[in-house]
Coordinates of C-alpha atoms in Angstrom, one line a residue:
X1 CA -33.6 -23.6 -57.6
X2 CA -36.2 -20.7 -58.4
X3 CA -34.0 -18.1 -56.7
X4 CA -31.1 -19.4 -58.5
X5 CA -32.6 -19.4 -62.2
X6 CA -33.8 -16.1 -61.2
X7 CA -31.0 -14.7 -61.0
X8 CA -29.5 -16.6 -63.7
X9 CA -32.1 -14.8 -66.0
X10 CA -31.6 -11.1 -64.5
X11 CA -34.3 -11.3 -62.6
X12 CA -34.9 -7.5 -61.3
X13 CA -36.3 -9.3 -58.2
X14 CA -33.5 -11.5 -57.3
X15 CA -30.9 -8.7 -58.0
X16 CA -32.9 -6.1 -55.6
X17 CA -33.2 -8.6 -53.1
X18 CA -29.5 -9.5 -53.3
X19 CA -28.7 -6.3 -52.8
X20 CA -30.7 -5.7 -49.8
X21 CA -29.0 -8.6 -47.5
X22 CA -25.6 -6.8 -48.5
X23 CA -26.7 -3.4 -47.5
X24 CA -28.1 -5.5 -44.4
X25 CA -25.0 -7.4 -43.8
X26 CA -22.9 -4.4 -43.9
X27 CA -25.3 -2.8 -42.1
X28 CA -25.1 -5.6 -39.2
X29 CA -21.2 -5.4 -39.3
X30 CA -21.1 -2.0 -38.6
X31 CA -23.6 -2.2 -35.6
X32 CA -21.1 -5.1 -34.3
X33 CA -18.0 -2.8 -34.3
X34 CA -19.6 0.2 -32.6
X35 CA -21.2 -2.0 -29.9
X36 CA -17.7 -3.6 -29.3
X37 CA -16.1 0.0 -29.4
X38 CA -18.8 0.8 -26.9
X39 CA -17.5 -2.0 -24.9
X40 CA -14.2 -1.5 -25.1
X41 CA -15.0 2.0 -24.2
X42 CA -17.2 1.3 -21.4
X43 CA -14.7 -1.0 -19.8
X44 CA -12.1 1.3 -20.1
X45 CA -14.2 4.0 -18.3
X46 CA -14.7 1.1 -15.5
X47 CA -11.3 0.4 -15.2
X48 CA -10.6 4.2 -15.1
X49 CA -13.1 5.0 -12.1
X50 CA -12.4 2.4 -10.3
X51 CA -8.6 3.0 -10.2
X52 CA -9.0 6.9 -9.6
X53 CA -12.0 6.8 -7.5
X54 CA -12.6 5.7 -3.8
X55 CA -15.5 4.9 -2.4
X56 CA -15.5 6.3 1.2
X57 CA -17.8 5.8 3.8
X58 CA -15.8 8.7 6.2
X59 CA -13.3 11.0 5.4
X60 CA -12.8 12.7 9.4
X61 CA -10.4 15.0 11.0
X62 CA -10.3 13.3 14.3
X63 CA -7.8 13.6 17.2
X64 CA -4.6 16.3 17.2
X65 CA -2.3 13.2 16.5
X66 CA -2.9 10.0 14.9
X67 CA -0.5 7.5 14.6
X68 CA -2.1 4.1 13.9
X69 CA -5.2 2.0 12.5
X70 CA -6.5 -1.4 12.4
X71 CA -9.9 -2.9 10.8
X72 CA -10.9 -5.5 12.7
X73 CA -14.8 -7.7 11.5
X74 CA -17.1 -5.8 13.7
X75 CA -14.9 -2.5 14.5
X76 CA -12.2 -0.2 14.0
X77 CA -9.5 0.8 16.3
X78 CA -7.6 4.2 16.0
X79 CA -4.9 5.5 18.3
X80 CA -3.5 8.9 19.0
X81 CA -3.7 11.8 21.0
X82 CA -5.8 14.8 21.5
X83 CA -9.3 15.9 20.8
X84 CA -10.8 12.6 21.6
X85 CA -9.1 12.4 24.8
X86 CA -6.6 14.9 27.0
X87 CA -3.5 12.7 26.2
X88 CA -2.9 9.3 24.0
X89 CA -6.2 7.7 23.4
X90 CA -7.0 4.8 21.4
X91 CA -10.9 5.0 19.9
X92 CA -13.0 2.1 18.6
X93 CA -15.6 3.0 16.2
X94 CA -18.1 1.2 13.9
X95 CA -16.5 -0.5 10.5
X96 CA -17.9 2.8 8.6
X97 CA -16.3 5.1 10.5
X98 CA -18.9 6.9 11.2
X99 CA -19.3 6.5 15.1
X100 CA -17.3 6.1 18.0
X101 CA -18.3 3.4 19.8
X102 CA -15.9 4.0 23.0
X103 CA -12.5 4.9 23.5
X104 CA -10.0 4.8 26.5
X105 CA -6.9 6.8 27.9
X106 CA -3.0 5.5 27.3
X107 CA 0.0 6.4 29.7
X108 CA 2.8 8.4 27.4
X109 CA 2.7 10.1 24.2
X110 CA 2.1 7.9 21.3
X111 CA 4.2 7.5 18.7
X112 CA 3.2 4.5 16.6
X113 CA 0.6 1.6 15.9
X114 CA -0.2 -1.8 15.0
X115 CA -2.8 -4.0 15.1
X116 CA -3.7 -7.4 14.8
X117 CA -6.7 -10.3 15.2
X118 CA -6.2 -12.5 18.5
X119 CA -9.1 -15.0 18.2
X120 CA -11.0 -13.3 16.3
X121 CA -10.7 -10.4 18.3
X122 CA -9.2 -7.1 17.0
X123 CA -6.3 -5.3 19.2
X124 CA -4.0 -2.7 18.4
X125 CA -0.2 -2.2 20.0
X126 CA 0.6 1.6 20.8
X127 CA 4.2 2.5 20.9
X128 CA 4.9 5.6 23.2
X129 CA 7.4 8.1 24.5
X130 CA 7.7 5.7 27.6
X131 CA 6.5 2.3 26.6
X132 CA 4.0 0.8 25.1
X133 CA 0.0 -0.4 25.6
X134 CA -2.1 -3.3 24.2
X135 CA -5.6 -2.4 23.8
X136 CA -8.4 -4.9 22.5
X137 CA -11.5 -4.2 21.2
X138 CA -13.4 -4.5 24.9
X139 CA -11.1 -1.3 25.4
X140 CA -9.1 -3.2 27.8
X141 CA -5.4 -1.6 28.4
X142 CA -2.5 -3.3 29.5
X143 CA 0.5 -1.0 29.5
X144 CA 4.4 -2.3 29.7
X145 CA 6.8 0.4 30.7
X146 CA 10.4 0.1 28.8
X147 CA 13.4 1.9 28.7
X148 CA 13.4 5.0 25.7
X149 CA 11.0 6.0 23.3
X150 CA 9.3 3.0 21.5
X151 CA 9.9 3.9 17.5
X152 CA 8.5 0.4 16.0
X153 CA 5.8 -2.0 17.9
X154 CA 4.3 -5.1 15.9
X155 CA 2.1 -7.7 17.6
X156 CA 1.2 -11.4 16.8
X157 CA -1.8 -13.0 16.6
X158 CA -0.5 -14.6 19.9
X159 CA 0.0 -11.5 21.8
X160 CA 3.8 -11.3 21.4
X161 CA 4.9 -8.1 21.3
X162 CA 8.1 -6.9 19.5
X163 CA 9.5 -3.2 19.7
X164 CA 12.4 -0.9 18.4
X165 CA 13.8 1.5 20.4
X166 CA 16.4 3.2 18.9
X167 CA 18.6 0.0 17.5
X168 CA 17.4 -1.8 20.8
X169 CA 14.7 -4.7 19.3
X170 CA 12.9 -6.0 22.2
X171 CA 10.5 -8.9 22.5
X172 CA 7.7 -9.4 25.1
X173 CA 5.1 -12.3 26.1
X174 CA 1.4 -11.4 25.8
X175 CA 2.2 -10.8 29.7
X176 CA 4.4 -8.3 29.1
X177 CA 7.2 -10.1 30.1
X178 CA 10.3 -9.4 28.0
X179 CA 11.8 -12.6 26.4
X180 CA 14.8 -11.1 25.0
X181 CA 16.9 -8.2 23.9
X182 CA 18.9 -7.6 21.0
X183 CA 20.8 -4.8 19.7
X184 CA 20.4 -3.8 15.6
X185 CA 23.4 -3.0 13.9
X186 CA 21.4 -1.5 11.1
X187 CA 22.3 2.3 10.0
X188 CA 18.9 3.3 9.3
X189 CA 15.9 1.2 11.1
X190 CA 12.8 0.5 9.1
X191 CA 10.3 -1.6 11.0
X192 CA 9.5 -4.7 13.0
X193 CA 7.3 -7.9 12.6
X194 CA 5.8 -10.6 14.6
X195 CA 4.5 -13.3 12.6
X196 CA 2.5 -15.6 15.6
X197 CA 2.3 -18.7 13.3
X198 CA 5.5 -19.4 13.0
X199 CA 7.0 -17.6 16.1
X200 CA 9.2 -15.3 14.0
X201 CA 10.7 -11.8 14.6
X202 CA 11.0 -9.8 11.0
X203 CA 13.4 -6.7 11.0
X204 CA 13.7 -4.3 8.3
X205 CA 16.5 -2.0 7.7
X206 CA 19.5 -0.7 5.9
X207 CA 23.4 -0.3 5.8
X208 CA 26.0 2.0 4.9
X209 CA 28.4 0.3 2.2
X210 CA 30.6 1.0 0.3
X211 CA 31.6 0.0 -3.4
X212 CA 35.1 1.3 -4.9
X213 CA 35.4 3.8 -2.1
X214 CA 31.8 5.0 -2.7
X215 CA 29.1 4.8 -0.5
X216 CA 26.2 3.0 -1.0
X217 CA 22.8 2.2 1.2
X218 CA 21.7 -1.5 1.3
X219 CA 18.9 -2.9 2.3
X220 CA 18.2 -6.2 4.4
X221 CA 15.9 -8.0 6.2
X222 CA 16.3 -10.7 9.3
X223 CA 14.1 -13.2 10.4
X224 CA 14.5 -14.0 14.2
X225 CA 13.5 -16.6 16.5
X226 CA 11.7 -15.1 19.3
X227 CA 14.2 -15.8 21.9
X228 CA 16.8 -13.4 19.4
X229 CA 19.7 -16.2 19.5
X230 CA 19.1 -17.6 15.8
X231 CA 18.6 -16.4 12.6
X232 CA 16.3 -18.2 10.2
X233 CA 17.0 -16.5 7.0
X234 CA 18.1 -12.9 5.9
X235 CA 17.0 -11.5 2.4
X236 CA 19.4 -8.7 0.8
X237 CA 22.3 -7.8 3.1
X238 CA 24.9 -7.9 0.3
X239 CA 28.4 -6.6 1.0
X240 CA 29.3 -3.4 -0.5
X241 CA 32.1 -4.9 -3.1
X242 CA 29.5 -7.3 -4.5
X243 CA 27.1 -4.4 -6.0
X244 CA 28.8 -4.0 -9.5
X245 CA 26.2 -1.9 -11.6
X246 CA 23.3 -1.9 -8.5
X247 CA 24.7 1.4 -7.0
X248 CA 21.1 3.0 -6.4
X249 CA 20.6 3.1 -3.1
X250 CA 18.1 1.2 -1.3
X251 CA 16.5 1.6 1.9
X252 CA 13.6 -0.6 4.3
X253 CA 10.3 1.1 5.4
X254 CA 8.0 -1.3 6.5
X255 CA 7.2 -5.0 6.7
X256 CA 3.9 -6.8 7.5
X257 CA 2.7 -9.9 7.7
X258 CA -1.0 -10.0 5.9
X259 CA -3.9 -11.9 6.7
X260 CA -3.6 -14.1 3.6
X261 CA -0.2 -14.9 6.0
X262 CA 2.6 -13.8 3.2
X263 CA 5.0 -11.6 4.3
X264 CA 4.8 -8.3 2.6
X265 CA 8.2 -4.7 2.9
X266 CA 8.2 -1.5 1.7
X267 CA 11.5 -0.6 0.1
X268 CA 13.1 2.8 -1.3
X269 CA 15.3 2.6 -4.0
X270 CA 17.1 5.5 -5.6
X271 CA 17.4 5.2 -9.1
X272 CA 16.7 2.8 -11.3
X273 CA 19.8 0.6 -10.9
X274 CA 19.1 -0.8 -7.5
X275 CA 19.1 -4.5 -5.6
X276 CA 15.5 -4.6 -5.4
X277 CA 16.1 -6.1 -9.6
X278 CA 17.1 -9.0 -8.1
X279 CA 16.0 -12.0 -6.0
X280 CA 16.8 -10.9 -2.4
X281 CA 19.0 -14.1 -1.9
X282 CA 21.3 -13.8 -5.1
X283 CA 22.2 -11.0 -7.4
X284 CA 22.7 -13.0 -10.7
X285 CA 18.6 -14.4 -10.5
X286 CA 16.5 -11.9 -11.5
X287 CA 13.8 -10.1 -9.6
X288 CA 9.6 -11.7 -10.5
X289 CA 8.7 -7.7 -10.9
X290 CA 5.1 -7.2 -12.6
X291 CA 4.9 -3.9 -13.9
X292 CA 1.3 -2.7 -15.0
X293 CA 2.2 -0.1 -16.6
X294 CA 4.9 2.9 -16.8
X295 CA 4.2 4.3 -13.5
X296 CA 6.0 0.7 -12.4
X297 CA 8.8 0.8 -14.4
X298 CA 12.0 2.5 -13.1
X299 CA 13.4 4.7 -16.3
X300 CA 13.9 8.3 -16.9
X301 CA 15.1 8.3 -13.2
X302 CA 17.8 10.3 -11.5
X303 CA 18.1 9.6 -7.7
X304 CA 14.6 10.2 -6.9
X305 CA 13.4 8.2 -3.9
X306 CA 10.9 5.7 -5.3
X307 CA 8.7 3.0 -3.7
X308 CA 9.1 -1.1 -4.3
X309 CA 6.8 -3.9 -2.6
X310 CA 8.0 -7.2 -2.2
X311 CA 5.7 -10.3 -1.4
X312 CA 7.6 -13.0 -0.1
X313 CA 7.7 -16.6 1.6
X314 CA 7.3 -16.3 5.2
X315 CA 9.0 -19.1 6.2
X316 CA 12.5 -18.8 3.6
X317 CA 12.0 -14.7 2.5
X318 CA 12.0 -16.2 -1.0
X319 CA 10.2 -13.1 -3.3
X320 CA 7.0 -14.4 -4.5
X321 CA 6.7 -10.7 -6.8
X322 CA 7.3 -7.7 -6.3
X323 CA 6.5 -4.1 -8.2
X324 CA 8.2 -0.9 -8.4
X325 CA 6.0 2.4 -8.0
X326 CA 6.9 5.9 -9.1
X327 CA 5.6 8.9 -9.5
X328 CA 5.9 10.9 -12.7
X329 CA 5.7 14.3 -13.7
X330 CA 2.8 15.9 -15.8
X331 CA 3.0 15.9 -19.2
X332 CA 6.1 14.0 -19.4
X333 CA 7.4 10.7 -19.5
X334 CA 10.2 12.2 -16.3
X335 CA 9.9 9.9 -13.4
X336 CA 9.4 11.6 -9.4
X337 CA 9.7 10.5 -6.0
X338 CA 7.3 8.2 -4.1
X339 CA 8.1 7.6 -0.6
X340 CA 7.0 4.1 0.6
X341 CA 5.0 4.5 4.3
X342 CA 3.3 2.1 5.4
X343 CA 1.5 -1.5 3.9
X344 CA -0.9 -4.1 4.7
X345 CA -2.8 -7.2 3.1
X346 CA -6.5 -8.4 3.2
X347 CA -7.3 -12.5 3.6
X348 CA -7.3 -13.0 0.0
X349 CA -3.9 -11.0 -0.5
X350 CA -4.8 -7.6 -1.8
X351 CA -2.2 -4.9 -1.2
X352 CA -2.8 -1.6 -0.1
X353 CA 0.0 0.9 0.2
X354 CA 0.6 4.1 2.1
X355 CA 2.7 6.6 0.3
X356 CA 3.8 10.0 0.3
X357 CA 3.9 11.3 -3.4
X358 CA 5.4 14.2 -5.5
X359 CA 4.2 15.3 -8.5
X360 CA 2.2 13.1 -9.9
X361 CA 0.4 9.7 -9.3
X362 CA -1.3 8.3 -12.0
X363 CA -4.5 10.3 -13.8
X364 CA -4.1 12.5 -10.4
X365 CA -6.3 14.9 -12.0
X366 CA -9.7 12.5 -12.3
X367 CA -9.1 11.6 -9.1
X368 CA -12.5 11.7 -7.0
X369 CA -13.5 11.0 -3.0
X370 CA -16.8 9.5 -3.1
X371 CA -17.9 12.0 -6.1
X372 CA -16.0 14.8 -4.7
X373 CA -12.6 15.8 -7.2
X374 CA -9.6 16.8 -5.5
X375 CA -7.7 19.9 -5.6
X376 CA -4.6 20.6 -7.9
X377 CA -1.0 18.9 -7.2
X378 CA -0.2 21.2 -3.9
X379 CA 3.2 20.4 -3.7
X380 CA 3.8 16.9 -1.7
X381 CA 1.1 14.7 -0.7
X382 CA 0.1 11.3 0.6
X383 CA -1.6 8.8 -1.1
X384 CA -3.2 5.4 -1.5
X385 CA -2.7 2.7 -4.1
X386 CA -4.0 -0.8 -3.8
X387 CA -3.3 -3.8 -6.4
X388 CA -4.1 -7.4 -6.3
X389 CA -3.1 -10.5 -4.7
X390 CA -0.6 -11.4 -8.5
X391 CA 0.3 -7.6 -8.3
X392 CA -0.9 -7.4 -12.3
X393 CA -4.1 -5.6 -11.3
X394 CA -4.6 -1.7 -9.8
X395 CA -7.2 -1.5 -7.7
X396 CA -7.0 1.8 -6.6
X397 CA -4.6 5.2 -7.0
X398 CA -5.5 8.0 -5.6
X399 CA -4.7 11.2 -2.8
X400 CA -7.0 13.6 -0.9
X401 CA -6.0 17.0 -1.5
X402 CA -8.4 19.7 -0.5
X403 CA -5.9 23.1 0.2
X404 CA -1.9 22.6 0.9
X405 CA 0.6 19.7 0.6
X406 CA -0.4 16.8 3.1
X407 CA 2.4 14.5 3.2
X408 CA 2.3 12.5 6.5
X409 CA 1.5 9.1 6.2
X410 CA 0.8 7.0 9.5
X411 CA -1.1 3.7 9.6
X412 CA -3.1 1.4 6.5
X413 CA -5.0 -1.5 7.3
X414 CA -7.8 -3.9 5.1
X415 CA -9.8 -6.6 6.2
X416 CA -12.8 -7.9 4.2
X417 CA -14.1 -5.5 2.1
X418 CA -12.9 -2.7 4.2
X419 CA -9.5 -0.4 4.5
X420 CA -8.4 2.5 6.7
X421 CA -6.1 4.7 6.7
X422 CA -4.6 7.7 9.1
X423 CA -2.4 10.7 8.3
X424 CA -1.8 13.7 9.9
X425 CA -1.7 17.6 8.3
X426 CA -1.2 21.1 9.6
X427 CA -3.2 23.9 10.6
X428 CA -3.2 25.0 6.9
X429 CA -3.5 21.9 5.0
X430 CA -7.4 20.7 4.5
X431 CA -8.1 17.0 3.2
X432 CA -11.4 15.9 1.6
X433 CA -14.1 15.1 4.3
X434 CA -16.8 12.9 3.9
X435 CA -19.5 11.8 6.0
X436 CA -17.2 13.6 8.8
X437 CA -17.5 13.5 12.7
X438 CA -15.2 16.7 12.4
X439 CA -15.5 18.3 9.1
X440 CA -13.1 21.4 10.4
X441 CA -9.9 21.7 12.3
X442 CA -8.3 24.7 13.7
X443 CA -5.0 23.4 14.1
X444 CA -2.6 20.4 13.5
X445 CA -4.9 17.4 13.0
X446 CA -5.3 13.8 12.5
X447 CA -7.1 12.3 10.0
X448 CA -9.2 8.9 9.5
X449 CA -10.4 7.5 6.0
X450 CA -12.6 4.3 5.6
X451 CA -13.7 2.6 2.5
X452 CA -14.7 -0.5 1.1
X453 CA -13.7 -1.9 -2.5

């Protein structure tokens, strides 16, 4: 009441003080906004470094060839050729990378990998020029001989083996007994699956169409019993005349059952009107694509070979979601080629892709290797992206530059915490090293990076 009268009468008192709590108040609001800019700053700056950072604990040169990986909960096996041993070798080193724990010699040339956990055991499938090799993490080989050069190899959780050879898909008991045969009638072959759990064979691959007497490439995916006689779905696969508008071209790279047990393919479309829009069992239901962000989104194309994962139902090959990936070029809003390689998921369903990109992926220039920054856009070169299990959150983007393009792609993997990857470069390409067992090469070489996230 005193305060009120005071003012009432002009109190000089009451009128200063009045004053004061405004200047006070406004000076309070402004504090408010710049600590929530600072916020929205500093979580910005978060989300940037941990999308174009990676947090490695090697980056190696190691073996002349390598041509697959697999992270298993104690270890990590590699296979390849070269350096490490005289011929095909596969390595097991500690879940940093930083050691080689053993390795042991493979008949034939290898020419592919895959691994997988049997019991909570990590083993790796080796494809060769002359058959193929199982090798657990004891280093124990067992080596099946087969007719031709082994071009895809998966392996179940079960030990079944499944392998391409040309057209020619095979599948073997964890004996190496071959079950059954079955010739592809696939133009172009992308990759196989065997998913233990519910003894299914997944092939990946594409066609040569045609629409109104033009040609187009469409994609399609079988799911196989693992005696070969029935099929339980196929995703895709649509005749030529029913395309209409969807005359990009569309082709199948890889397909992977992860450890949170969806199944997981790597398509290439070209251009932006392609079938991967639409639900792989019917062209008039759309396609559940999440897009994060531009670099997902399929405009300003022409018939650059792009990159589309697809999560789907194991059991039916219903899409669960999906998400283009592009690359685009600097300073413009002009979309580029990304060439889908390889993919893989953890247990809880994060995806991590292997890609070969043009110029350029996503804030390519503040990319860094544990602290160290990459070298300009060289002219071709592979990289990693990883997103989450809803595909609506990047988890990492970035390539490993160090002199020349780099742009061959071999093997991801992830399990708990912990990815790998191999590529391969020429004698006068150089990738980032870190924490290396081989820092240098003199020639062609392979090349091993582990990290966590």
């Amino acid at each position: 009441a005193y305060e009120i009268s005071a003012c009432l009468v002009g109190s000089e008192m009451c009128i200063r003080d009045r004053y004061q709590r405004r200047v006070r108040g406004r000076r309070l609001e402004q504090k408010m906004k710049i600590i929530s800019i600072l916020l929205l700053f500093t979580f910005f700056s978060l989300s940037q470094q941990q999308t174009t950072s990676l947090s490695a604990t090697t980056a190696t040169y190691l073996g002349n060839v390598l041509v697959g990986v697999g992270v298993g909960s104690d270890s990590i096996l590699v296979a390849g050729s070269g350096q490490v041993r005289a011929a095909g070798f596969v390595a097991k080193l500690d879940r940093q990378g930083r050691s080689i724990l053993g390795s042991v010699s493979i008949p034939g040339n290898p020419t592919i990998a895959r691994s997988v956990t049997i019991n909570g055991a990590l083993s790796i499938a080796v494809g060769t020029d002359s058959g193929f090799s199982v090798v657990d993490s004891n280093l124990r080989v067992s080596s099946v001989s087969a007719v031709g050069t082994v071009n895809s190899i998966s392996i179940g959780g079960d030990g079944t083996v499944a392998t391409l050879s040309g057209l020619e898909l095979r599948v073997y008991s964890s004996s190496g007994q071959q079950i059954s045969a079955h010739n592809m009638s696939f133009n172009h072959i992308g990759n196989v699956e065997v998913d233990s759990q519910s003894k299914t064979v997944y092939v990946l691959g594409d066609y040569n169409r045609r629409y109104n007497g033009g040609p187009v490439r469409v994609v399609a995916i079988y799911a196989y019993d693992y005696e070969l006689k029935s099929t339980k779905w196929t995703d895709y696969d649509f005749p030529g005349q029913e395309m209409g508008n969807d005359l990009g071209d569309t082709t199948g790279q890889d397909i992977r059952v992860g450890k949170d047990g969806s199944l997981y393919f790597l398509g290439g479309p070209m251009g932006g009107n392609n079938l991967f829009r639409h639900s792989p069992k019917s062209l008039t239901v759309p396609a559940n694509n999440i897009g994060i962000d531009d670099y997902n989104d399929e405009f300003n194309l022409r018939s650059q070979i792009t990159s589309y994962i697809g999560k789907l139902q194991p059991a039916t090959g219903d899409l669960i979601v999906g998400q283009y990936l592009l690359a685009r070029i600097t300073g413009t809003i002009r979309g580029n080629s990304l060439f889908p390689k390889f993919v893989d998921a953890d247990e809880v369903g994060n995806v991590f892709f292997l890609g070969d990109s043009a110029c350029c992926i996503k804030d390519r220039d503040n990319i860094t290797i544990s602290g160290q920054a990459i070298a300009p856009y060289p002219g071709g070169e592979a990289t990693l992206y990883g997103i989450s299990s809803t595909f609506k959150t990047r988890l990492t983007w970035v390539a490993f530059t160090k002199k020349g393009t780099n742009g061959d792609p071999r093997g991801v993997s992830a399990s708990k915490g912990v990815g790998a990857l191999v590529l391969n470069v020429e004698a006068d390409q150089d990738v980032v090293t870190v924490n290396a067992l081989h820092d240098t090469h003199s020639g062609a070489s392979g090349y091993l990076v582990v990290w966590t996230y």
